[in-house]
């Protein structure tokens, strides 16, 4: 079986061959690398699966990977212990969410949850850097700084201090 | 005694565990979004509050008293947060003929007022931060002001009496700068608040947040405990607590405990409470405030002393006498550290992340205690605090407790929402944390210095492993591999990030 | 040091936790049916043994050494059971140039032989059960025999030297019965074993199984710990252990500890080990045997002393010196109880129940430690011991520890296989257990007296609740409600039971 | 919706009505008893579900019930804390496993798992009581007494001491 895996912007053409006698044993090859692995699904849920991989080639490394089919960026998330790697599998990615989008065109900052605007830090016309705080929203007992998704010029700030906002409400737009 | 727990989440479950160990029946209350929360199932009885916003649910005194009436509960434990320090609630509970598991309403009222509490502390001979005591006289000469400044000691904060939000405030390090700073503060305060009065207060630099847990019964016995160190704070919110403090010696410990006990006796305190102090780098400590309730971080004290604080709250409420050995309460056995695990994205400015907990396998094994308020299948609501669990590690000394915490953090398998676990793993490896070199500004400073990088380095074989796992998730028959749900798309917009490899957990 | 753990299940995970806290890499070995066991995922590396039966897997010395060679492990921890007390394995590990995490092979060999161990104990001045010391002379007169009997003390066991399985054995309570009993035993032994030699040994009635954990380094330091009480046994297998013993006072504790340390010194013991004693109701104790390894019940000692035994095993193996305060090791902080949770059906004669663990949510909260060897999705194999987890409760005293254990047992949510949890709940409420009135025969006696009833009474509303839940499981849309799987039918035949309401858990 | 529930040999005709406005609120009635309950599925797995029931009528009891669709006797198991109640729902029961079977006709005692016969305690022709030990099999490090499923006369004991037995192997038959 061939699977196209894109990680960190690099696409690999990966071949997975199952051993006919021991189906849990697979040979995985890509870009001149070959690994023989005993691969098992420990458990499945509707979002993905927990894999246990034991290298049965030269190494003997034992790894636990939780695969989440549709992660927070609409990509497949691979949880390697505490570290998460995101992958595009067979070119599948949610178009609206391609990472390229944040870098070009208009960007909208919306409220991630219901809350109260406690500070507005910019005004239309301001030049802002990526990650610069624009609005502070109090929610879940915390003051949360919401930051610019990209560098640019603020075109709209349709909220004022003290205003209650629903989830998804536009807080600021940048061009 | 039948106990209604006027709270939710991990603390509600913690209190119910204490009740169950004593054979006391329990009543839960729950908001709509908490219907599937573990505390509802843990209780013997449960009453819906039919609302979500705190004002209509966990803060709604009438609904809570009605739930007690309906179930025949005759005692109310407020937990922490919500109504725990609301004197009106404590009084309403007593007026309804029920027992309030906490101090008398009058004591909550007294210690809830900053100036009254400070006055009570002063009256009990507990050190408070030195200051001019009242507004500086209007016509004072520069020499008068310098004299007042010398009496307080430098560095000094000039603060507007009517102040707030940093306006009308000046930090002064050198005596010669004082008169000009006072002048500036006066005019700023006058224009901001219409009141130019200012006073002086010593600025405690590199202060550490040190607190003393205590228990008091209704027969006049007060038992103070070994101090807790709570200086690891993010925006004034504690995120890691430990006991004992890495910098408090036995003499300071006894002095802290004696001060706390004196104050508690002075105000007629009963039940569990905590007195918070600021400790400077010369081992001077100053009263900050009193929390007239159980605290989030009470488990670390339980672990090093073997004393069950919730059980004692329940016993003291029933009129029992404290028979704790006071020396045991001051002699920690080993070292305990607590990490507050929040559903927050540490890589996106610690934004709270409500959402469905898909996997929840807390760590176990030697020296680990978990007090959690969630299970897989529960959705962290948007309406309350985002803490999902407290993870406590106990070991023979601080170094071993840190190693154990690292091990437990690595074991913690929580999926569905990002949590602060990666930040804790990073912090447990930070040389200043390991050395115990920190004050209350430490965490905000080091976080600000990180510039948004991932908290954890990916393992060496991360990319290779990810390639294999991604391919296998298809080859082994991934459910839903042919269609990514729209829910994923919706959620993702909130957390858009350029970084593709990140310690999100 | 890179540590291969030559074991499986909870103890393999426990040891790996200790290694991880010290930063030591770990290697797991696994049989075919253990491929999905948690210990395989916990380790950094894992090597398949390609077999299931112990002889071909966890007992196969050559395969284990090959796994160490393949991974570059330079130390081997044997855990308990399997090869842990196999002197040949310990020697083979050392001969392969690796460190064996345990005592020297010679000491394992010495203490593994009953008579040699008994002789060593006698040599170290440790009490052994009084007896005639050797076979009674053939031509002894009745008067000679009565004299020998008086020297041993009554009640007396007459035992065949070549004996076993109760043949050639007589219990004698009165001196006048002794000669006839010896005559009977001689003839039975002669016909059963072709050897009529018999000897006398005092029968210790109402004996309690008391044991002393110890640690010993390679520099001559031996530290004995506060005793463990392990008298709650089912068919000579411990099921509940606690520390301290409810009947051992401080003087007996010191005497037990001194005896254990003397014996360990006498035989040149190193690493962790345990000396088992029988304690009679007059506080006399007698050497039973020595376990030259870590024990199942080590967590209770860790909980009351705060000392990490596995960490010390690893440190001692690296040549480090024990720097434990011996007084701390003998002064328990509170009380700890362990229940060994087995996948067994307590309502069907404790039949082991291999099978798929479908749900596994262990209890948490104050004073609870869980060391488990399973997760949901793992199938308890038929090839090994059926223990799935150890549940430990720690509290300020024994009564509180029992209450806490009850609470934790009620919280334990384990589904798919029946377990011994209901029996523990029943036992924690048994008045003799609560009073500490038991000996090694207690559990078998009270179980035999139960006549197979359910361990737990159903709650008052059980039937009503069952009716509602059954109807709701359909009305809310039960998956698979239209077809019962064949797997269910197959499995059910094994455990057929007439009882329809039963505490199976 | 009507459901037939048989528990402890007694059949109840149970009616479940959902509230139209609040679908989690149900009225359950049988034999003159009526209960208003807020009933939720906390989680589902392939074997069943975890229910949370809160009485919203006169009582306020909160109960947690794990329902296992095909339990060990082929019946629906209802786990009420530590106590398990078995139910027959809508008459569904695996015929081969009906509890009545043990009480009548020939009964076969088979090995529940692979092991070694360490003791044979009866011989053909012996009269035995229900629950009387017949054979002791060592397995999983334990000696397990296998007992008579019913009273009767032993007709067959096709094993001897020391013999290894596979799972399902006949150990004794009783008539």
Short mmCIF file of C-alpha atoms in Angstrom, two decimals, chain C residues 492 495-500, chain D residues 6 8-9 73-75 86 88 93-108 130 149-151 174:
data_model
loop_
_atom_site.label_atom_id
_atom_site.label_comp_id
_atom_site.label_asym_id
_atom_site.label_seq_id
_atom_site.Cartn_x
_atom_site.Cartn_y
_atom_site.Cartn_z
CA UNK C 492 -20.65 -17.68 29.11
CA UNK C 495 -18.97 -19.43 34.16
CA UNK C 496 -22.46 -20.72 34.24
CA UNK C 497 -24.13 -19.73 37.42
CA UNK C 498 -27.61 -20.08 38.72
CA UNK C 499 -27.36 -16.93 40.81
CA UNK C 500 -28.83 -14.08 38.86
CA UNK D 6 -37.07 -10.19 33.05
CA UNK D 8 -34.93 -12.72 38.97
CA UNK D 9 -37.41 -14.77 37.01
CA UNK D 73 -24.33 -15.67 30.81
CA UNK D 74 -25.37 -14.29 27.44
CA UNK D 75 -27.74 -11.96 29.29
CA UNK D 86 -28.72 -9.96 35.03
CA UNK D 88 -33.44 -10.80 29.88
CA UNK D 93 -31.50 -14.99 25.81
CA UNK D 94 -29.05 -17.43 24.32
CA UNK D 95 -30.94 -20.70 24.29
CA UNK D 96 -27.88 -22.84 25.00
CA UNK D 97 -27.24 -20.81 28.07
CA UNK D 98 -30.60 -20.55 29.73
CA UNK D 99 -30.12 -20.81 33.50
CA UNK D 100 -32.72 -23.52 33.56
CA UNK D 101 -30.36 -25.83 31.74
CA UNK D 102 -28.05 -26.40 34.68
CA UNK D 103 -30.88 -27.78 36.73
CA UNK D 104 -32.02 -30.47 34.34
CA UNK D 105 -30.53 -33.08 32.01
CA UNK D 106 -26.86 -33.99 31.63
CA UNK D 107 -24.25 -31.52 32.76
CA UNK D 108 -20.72 -31.32 31.53
CA UNK D 130 -24.28 -29.21 43.54
CA UNK D 149 -22.83 -27.60 38.24
CA UNK D 150 -25.73 -29.58 39.78
CA UNK D 151 -26.45 -32.55 42.02
CA UNK D 174 -23.09 -35.66 35.68
#
